[in-house]
XYZ file of C-alpha atoms in Angstrom:
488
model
C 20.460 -10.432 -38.512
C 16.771 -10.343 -38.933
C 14.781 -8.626 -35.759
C 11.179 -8.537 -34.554
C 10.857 -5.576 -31.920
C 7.182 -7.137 -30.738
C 9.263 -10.566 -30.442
C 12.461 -9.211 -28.425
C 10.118 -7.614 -26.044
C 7.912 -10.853 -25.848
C 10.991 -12.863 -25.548
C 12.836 -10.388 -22.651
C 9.391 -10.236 -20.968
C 9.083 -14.258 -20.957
C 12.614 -14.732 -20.182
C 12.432 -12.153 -16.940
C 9.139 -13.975 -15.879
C 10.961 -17.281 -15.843
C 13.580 -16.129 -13.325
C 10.794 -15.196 -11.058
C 8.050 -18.396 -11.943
C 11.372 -21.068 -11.373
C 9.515 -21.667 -8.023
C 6.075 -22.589 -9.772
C 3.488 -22.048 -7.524
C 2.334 -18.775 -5.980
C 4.042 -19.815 -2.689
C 7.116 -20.050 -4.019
C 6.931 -16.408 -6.231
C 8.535 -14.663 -3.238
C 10.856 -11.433 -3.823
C 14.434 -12.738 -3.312
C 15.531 -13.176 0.295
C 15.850 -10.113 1.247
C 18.652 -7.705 2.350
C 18.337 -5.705 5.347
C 16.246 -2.386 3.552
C 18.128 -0.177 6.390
C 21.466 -0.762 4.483
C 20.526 -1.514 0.826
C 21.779 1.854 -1.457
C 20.900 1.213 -4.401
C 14.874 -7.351 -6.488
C 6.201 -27.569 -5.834
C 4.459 -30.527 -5.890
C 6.614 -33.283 -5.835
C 9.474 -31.960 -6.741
C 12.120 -33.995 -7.207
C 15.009 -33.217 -4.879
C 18.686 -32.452 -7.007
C 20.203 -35.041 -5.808
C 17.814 -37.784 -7.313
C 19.209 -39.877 -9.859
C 17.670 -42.694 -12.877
C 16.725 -45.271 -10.651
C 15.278 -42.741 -8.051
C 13.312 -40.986 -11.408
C 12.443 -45.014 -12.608
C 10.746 -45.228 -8.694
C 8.559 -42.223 -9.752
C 7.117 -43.978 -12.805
C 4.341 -45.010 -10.610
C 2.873 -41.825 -11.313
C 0.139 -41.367 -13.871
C 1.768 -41.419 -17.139
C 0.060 -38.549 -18.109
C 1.195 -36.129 -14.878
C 4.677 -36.127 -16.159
C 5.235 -33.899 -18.969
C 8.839 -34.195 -19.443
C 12.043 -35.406 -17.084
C 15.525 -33.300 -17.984
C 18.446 -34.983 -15.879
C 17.259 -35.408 -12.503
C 14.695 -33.429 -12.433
C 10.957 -34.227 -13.272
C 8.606 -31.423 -14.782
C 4.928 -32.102 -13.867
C 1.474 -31.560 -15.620
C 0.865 -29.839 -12.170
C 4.181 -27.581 -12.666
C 2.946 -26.106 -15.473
C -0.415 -25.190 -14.694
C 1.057 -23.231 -11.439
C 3.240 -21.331 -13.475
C 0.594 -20.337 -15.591
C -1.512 -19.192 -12.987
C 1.418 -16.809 -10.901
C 1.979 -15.569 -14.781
C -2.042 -14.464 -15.257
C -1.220 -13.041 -11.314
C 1.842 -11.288 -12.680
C 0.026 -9.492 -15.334
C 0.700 -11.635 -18.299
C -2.642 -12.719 -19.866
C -3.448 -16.489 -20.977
C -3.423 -15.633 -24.640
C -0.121 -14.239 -24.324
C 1.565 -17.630 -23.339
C 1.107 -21.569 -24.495
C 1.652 -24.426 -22.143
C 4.448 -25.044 -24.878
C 6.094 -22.090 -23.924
C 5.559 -22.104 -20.514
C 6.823 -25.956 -20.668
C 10.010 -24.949 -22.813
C 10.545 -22.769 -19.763
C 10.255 -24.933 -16.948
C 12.612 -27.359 -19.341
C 15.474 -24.869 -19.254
C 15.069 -24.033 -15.789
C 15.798 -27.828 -14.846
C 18.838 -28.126 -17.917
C 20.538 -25.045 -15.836
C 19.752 -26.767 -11.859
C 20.954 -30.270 -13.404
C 24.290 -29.088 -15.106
C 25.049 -26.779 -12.464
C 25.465 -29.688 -9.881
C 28.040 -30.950 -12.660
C 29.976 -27.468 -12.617
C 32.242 -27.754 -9.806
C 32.538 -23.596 -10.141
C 28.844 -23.675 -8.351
C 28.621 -23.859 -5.059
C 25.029 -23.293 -3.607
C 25.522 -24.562 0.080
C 22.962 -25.624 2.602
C 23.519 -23.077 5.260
C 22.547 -20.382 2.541
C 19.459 -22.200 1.184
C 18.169 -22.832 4.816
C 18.783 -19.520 5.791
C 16.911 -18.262 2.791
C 14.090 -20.519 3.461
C 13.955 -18.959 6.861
C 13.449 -14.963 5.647
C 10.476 -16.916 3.073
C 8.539 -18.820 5.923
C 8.867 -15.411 8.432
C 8.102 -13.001 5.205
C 4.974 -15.364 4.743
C 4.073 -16.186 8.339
C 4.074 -12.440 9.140
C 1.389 -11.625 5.941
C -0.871 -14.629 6.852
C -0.575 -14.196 10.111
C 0.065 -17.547 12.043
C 2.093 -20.637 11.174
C -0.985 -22.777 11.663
C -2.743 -20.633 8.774
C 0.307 -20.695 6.579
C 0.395 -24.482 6.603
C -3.544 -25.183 6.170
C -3.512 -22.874 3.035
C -0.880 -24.705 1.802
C -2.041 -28.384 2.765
C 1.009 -29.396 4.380
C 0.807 -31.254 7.941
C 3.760 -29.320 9.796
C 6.172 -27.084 9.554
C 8.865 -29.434 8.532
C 7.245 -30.572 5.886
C 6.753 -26.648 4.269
C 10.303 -26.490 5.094
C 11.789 -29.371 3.166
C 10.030 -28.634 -0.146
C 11.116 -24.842 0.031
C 14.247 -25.804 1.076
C 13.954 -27.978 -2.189
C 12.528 -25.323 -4.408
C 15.509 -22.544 -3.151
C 18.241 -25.094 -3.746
C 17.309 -25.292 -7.333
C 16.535 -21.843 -8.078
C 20.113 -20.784 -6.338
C 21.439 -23.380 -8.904
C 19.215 -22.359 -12.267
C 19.726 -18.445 -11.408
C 23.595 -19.063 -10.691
C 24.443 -21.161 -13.936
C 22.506 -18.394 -15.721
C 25.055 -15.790 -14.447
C 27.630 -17.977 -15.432
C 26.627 -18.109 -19.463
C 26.051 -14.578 -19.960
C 28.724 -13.274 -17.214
C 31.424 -13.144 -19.704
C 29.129 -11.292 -22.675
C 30.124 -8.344 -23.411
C 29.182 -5.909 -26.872
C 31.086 -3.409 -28.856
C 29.600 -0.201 -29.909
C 30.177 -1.578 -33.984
C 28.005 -4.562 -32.350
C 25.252 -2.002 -30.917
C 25.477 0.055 -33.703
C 25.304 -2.858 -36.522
C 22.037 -3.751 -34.187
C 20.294 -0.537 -34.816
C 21.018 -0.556 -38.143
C 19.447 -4.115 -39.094
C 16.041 -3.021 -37.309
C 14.065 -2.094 -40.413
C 12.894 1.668 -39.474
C 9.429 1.011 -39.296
C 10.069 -1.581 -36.474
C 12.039 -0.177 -34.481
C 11.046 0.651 -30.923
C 9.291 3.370 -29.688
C 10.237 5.103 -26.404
C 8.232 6.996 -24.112
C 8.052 10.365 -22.710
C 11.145 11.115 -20.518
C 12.607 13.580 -18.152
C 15.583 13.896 -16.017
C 15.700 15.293 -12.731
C 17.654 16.967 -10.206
C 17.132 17.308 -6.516
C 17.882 18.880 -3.651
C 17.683 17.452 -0.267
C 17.588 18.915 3.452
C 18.024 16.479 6.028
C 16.619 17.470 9.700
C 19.986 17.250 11.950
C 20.250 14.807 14.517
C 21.090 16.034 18.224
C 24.564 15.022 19.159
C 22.937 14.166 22.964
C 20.783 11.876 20.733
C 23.660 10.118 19.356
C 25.023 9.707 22.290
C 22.315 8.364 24.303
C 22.137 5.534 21.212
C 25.858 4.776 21.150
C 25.527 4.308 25.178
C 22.648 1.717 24.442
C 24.374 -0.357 21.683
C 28.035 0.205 23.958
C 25.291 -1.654 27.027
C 23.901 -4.375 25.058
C 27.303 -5.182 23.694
C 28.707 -5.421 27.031
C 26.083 -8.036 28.572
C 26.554 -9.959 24.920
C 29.968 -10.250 25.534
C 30.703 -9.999 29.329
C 27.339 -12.015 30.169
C 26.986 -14.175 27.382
C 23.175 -12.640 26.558
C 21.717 -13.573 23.479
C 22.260 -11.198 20.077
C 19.697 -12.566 18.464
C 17.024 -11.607 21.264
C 18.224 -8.104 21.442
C 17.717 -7.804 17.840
C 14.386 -8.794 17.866
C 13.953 -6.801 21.112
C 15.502 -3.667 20.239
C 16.704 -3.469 16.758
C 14.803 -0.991 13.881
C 14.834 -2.789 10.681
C 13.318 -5.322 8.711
C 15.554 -8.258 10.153
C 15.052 -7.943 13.386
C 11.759 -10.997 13.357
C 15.112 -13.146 12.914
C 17.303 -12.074 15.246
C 19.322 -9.563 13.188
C 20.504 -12.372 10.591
C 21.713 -11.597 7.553
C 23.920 -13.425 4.911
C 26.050 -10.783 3.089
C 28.556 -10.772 0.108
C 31.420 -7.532 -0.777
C 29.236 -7.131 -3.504
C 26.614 -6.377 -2.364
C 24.802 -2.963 -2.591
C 25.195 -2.087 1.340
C 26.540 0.656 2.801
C 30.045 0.897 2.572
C 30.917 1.462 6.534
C 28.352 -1.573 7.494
C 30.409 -3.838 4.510
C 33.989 -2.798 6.148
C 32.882 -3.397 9.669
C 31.311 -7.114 8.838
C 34.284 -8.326 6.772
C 36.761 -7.176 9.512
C 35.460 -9.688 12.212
C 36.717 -13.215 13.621
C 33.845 -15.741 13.949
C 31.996 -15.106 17.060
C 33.295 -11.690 17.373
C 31.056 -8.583 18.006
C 31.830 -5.391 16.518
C 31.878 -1.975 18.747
C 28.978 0.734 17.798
C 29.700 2.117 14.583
C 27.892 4.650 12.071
C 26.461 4.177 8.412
C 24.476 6.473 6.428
C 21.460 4.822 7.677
C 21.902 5.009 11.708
C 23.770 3.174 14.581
C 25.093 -0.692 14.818
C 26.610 -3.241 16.238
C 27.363 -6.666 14.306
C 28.021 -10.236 15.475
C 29.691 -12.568 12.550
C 28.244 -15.934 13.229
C 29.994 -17.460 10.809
C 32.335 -16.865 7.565
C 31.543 -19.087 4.493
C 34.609 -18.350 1.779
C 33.199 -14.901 0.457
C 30.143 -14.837 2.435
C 29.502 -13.892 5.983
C 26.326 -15.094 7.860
C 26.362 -12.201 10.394
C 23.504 -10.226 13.269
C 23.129 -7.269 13.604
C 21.445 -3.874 15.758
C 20.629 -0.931 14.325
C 19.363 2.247 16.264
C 18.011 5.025 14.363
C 18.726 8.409 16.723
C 15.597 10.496 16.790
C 15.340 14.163 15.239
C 13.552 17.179 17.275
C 10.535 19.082 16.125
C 12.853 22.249 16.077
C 15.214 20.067 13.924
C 12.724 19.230 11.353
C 11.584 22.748 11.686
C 15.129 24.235 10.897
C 15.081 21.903 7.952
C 12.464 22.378 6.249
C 12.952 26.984 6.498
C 16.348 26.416 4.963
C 14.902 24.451 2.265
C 11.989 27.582 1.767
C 14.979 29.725 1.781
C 17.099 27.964 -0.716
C 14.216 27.539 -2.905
C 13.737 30.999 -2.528
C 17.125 31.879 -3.846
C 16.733 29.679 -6.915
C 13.641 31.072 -8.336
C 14.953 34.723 -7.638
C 17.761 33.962 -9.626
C 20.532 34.429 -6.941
C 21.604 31.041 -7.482
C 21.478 28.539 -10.014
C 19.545 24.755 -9.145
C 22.772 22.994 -10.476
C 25.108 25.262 -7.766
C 23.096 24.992 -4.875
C 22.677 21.588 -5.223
C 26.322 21.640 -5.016
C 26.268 23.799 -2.176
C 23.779 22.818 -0.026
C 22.306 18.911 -0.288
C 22.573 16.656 2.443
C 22.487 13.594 -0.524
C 25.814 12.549 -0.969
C 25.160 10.284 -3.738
C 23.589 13.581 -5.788
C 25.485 16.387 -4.509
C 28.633 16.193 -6.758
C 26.475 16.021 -10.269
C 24.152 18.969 -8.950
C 21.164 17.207 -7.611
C 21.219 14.884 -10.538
C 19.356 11.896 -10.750
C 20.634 8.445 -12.006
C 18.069 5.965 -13.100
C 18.865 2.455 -12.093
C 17.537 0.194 -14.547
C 20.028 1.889 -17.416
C 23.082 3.530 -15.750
C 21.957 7.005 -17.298
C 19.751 10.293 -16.600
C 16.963 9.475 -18.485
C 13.371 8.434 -16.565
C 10.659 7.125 -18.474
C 7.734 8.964 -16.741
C 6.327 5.516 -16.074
C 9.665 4.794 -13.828
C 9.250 7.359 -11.997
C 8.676 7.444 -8.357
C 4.485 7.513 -7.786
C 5.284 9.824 -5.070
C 6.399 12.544 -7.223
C 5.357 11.712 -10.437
C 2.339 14.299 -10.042
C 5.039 17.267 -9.711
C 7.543 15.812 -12.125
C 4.870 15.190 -14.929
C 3.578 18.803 -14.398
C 6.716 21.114 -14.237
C 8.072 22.557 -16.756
C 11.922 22.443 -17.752
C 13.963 24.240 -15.048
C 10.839 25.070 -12.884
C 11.353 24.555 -8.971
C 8.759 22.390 -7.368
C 7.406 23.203 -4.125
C 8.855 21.918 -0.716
C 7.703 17.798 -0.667
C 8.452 16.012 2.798
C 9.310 12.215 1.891
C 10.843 9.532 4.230
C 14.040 7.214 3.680
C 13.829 3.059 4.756
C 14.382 3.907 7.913
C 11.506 6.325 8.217
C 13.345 9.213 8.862
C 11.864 12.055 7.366
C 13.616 15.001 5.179
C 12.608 17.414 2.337
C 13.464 18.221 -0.988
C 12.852 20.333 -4.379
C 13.085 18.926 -7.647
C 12.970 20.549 -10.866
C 13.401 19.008 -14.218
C 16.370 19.344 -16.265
C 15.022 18.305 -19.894
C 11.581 16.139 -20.702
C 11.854 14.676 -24.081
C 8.812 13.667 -26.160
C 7.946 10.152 -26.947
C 9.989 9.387 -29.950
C 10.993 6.421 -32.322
C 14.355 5.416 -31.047
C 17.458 7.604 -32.034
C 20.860 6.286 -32.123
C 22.440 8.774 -30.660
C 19.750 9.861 -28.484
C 18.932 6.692 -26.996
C 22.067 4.697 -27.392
C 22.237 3.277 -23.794
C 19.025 1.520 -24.297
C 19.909 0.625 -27.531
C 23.073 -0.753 -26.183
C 20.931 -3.084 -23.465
C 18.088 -4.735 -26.162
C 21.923 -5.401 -28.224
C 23.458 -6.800 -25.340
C 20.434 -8.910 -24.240
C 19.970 -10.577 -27.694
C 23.129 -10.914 -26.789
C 22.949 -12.972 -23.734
C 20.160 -15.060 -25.198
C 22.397 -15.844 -28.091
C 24.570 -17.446 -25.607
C 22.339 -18.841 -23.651
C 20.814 -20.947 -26.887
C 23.887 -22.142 -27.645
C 24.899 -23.514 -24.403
C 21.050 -24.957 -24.219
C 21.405 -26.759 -27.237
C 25.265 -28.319 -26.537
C 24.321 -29.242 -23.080
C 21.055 -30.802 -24.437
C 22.953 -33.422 -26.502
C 24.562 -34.533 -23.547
C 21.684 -34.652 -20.777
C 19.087 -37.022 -20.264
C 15.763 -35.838 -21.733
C 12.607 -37.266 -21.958
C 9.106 -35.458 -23.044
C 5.751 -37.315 -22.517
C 2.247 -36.952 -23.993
C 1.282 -33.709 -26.049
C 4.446 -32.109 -25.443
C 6.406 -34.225 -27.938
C 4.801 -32.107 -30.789
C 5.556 -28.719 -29.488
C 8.010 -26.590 -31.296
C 10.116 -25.756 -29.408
C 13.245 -22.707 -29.612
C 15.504 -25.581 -28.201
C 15.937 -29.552 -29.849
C 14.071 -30.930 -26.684
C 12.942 -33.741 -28.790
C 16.169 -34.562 -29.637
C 14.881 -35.391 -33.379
């Protein structure tokens, strides 16, 4: 297996890009529809709708010839298509040198081959209620940073809401499609550690990667208690509201926007949840133990107080409402808090206790508690932090300590707002280094994995190729591309 480092990164950073350019215009390069951030523990022109067919694709010949670069199933790709996705690239941070139009159109090209075969794949099931309510959190996420719906639709040029509406809704469809055939090809790749290991060993040593300086980090973390008469007074609230809901037939969704302290609130409280996703546990067991219509008595997650409404229950997703109220802490609470964190940092660097043990002993993070304030770093499963992962809030203290020195007191906030404190100290920092095998086998394991993945994904490209309608106009006929476009 031959290997270019500079070309796996180019490739992975391409590849990533794509998922996030499928909607091709700036518009459309929205974060995901998002969960609600008071539960979440641990990311065109023209288009031509999926169901078009030939003759509907023969009616859109009219076109200038030369506006069309290429048509893949039922889907067209326009001139227009790929200029946007340059453009949110350069926005992105990727420079124009970086990418050709081939590329970018090689792109765009796969992104249609996975919509258009995943309306074939009877597995897939992207349904209407969870594209429009998708296309909902994008037009309030957009409305609410431009300001007005009126502005929103004169900086795009469209001449009403609906119209916005239909051509996101079109847009979201496809990219539900694209992203969830992608799962499908690489869901079932998996790598041994001969696999990873073989790898490593076919990266000639002077190419393989370099990694940069890294730490891991422990914490410890004093939460401000919460009055029980505070509790209370919030349970009574959410017990009231559920009571006119119910007894008085008063609308959820108003009380959510009324009352309710999270980011879902602007739409009533709606969400659209799956078991797998990363919510809190309580809030998951709650939703998925409701009848349609029912509303849920106040309950307690990690993250406050709620009450939920399941709207309605789609096979293994729920589209649900909810209330959250966040009970309020006390100046002498957050005063208590923050002396028994002086005191326990105290202890540590007089040597009565060790960081690891009162971790153990005294953090108010669950997640952290049991490993002695260690730190897990999401992106790879392990301890390590590249210094450039780590959180800008702290990286000033982190990059400055030395191994097994205590940081001061630092005050920082959850979702919510609620505000706590905490010391860190760092465990180990390691130099930037070539990579190690042994050292940095988890990472070495993911670049493995990923060629992986893109191994797979090129050979379903070029089977489902051969059997898909493709046709590529004008100066894209003598690109080279990865994939036998061209059909030659």
């Amino acid at each position: 297996m031959q290997l270019n480092i500079t070309n796996l990164k180019f490739t992975t950073k391409l590849y990533l890009a794509a998922l996030v350019f499928i909607s091709y215009g700036s518009v459309y390069a929205q974060p995901p529809a998002e969960k609600d951030s008071t539960l979440v523990i641990t990311d065109k022109d023209n288009l031509v709708k999926p169901a078009l067919k030939k003759d509907s694709i023969n009616s859109n010949q009219r076109r200038k010839a030369d506006g069309i670069a290429a048509v893949i199933g039922d889907y067209l790709i326009l001139d227009s298509d790929i200029t946007k996705m340059r453009e949110d690239a350069e926005q992105q941070g990727l420079s124009s040198a970086e990418i050709t139009n081939c590329q970018l159109a090689g792109r765009l090209m796969e992104n249609k081959l996975y919509a258009h075969q995943a309306l074939q794949d009877t597995t897939i099931v992207v349904s209407d209620a969870e594209v429009t309510a998708m296309t909902d959190q994008q037009i309030s996420r957009m409305v609410s940073q431009i300001g007005s719906m009126e502005k929103l639709l004169d900086f795009y040029r469209k001449e009403d809401e609906q119209a916005l509406r239909d051509e996101l809704f079109s847009i979201n469809k496809e990219r539900r499609l694209a992203n969830q055939m992608q799962e499908k090809i690489i869901s079932k790749v998996e790598i041994t550690p001969e696999e990873v290991r073989k790898f490593f060993n076919d990266i000639p040593e002077d190419e393989r990667p370099q990694f940069g300086d890294e730490v891991e980090i422990a914490q410890i973390v004093i939460k401000p208690e919460v009055p029980k008469e505070e509790e209370d007074k919030v349970v009574e609230r959410l017990n009231e509201m559920r009571e006119d809901i119910v007894e008085n037939g008063a609308s959820f969704a108003t009380k959510a926007v009324l009352y309710s302290e999270d980011a879902t609130s602007s739409r009533g409280g709606q969400m659209t949840i799956t078991r797998e996703d990363p919510l809190d546990k309580d809030f998951k067991q709650v939703a998925f133990s409701l009848r349609e219509g029912e509303v849920s008595k106040p309950f307690k997650s990690q993250f406050g107080y709620h009450i939920i409404q399941l709207d309605k229950l789609r096979g293994q997703k729920l589209d649900i409402r909810h209330i959250i109220i966040i009970p309020k802490v006390t100046e002498k609470t957050v005063a208590d808090a923050k002396d028994k964190i002086e005191k326990i940092r105290k202890e540590i660097v007089d040597g009565e206790i060790t960081f690891d043990d009162a971790a153990r002993k005294y953090s108010d993070e669950k997640e952290t508690r049991g490993d002695g304030g260690q730190l897990i770093n999401p992106k790879t499963g392990d301890t390590h932090f590249e210094l450039t992962d780590v959180d800008p809030l702290i990286y000033d203290k982190v990059n400055n300590l030395k191994e097994d020195e205590v940081s001061l007191v630092l005050m920082d906030q959850n979702r919510t707002g609620q505000k706590f404190f905490k010391i860190i100290t760092l465990t180990h920092r390691y130099s930037e280094h070539i990579a190690d095998y042994s050292k940095d086998y988890t990472k070495i394991k993911e670049l493995a994995l990923r060629e992986k993945q893109f191994k797979a994904i090129e050979k379903w490209q070029n089977e489902k190729i051969k059997e898909t309608y493709v046709k590529i106009n004008g100066d894209y006929k003598n690109c080279e591309f990865n994939s036998n476009w061209v059909k030659n």
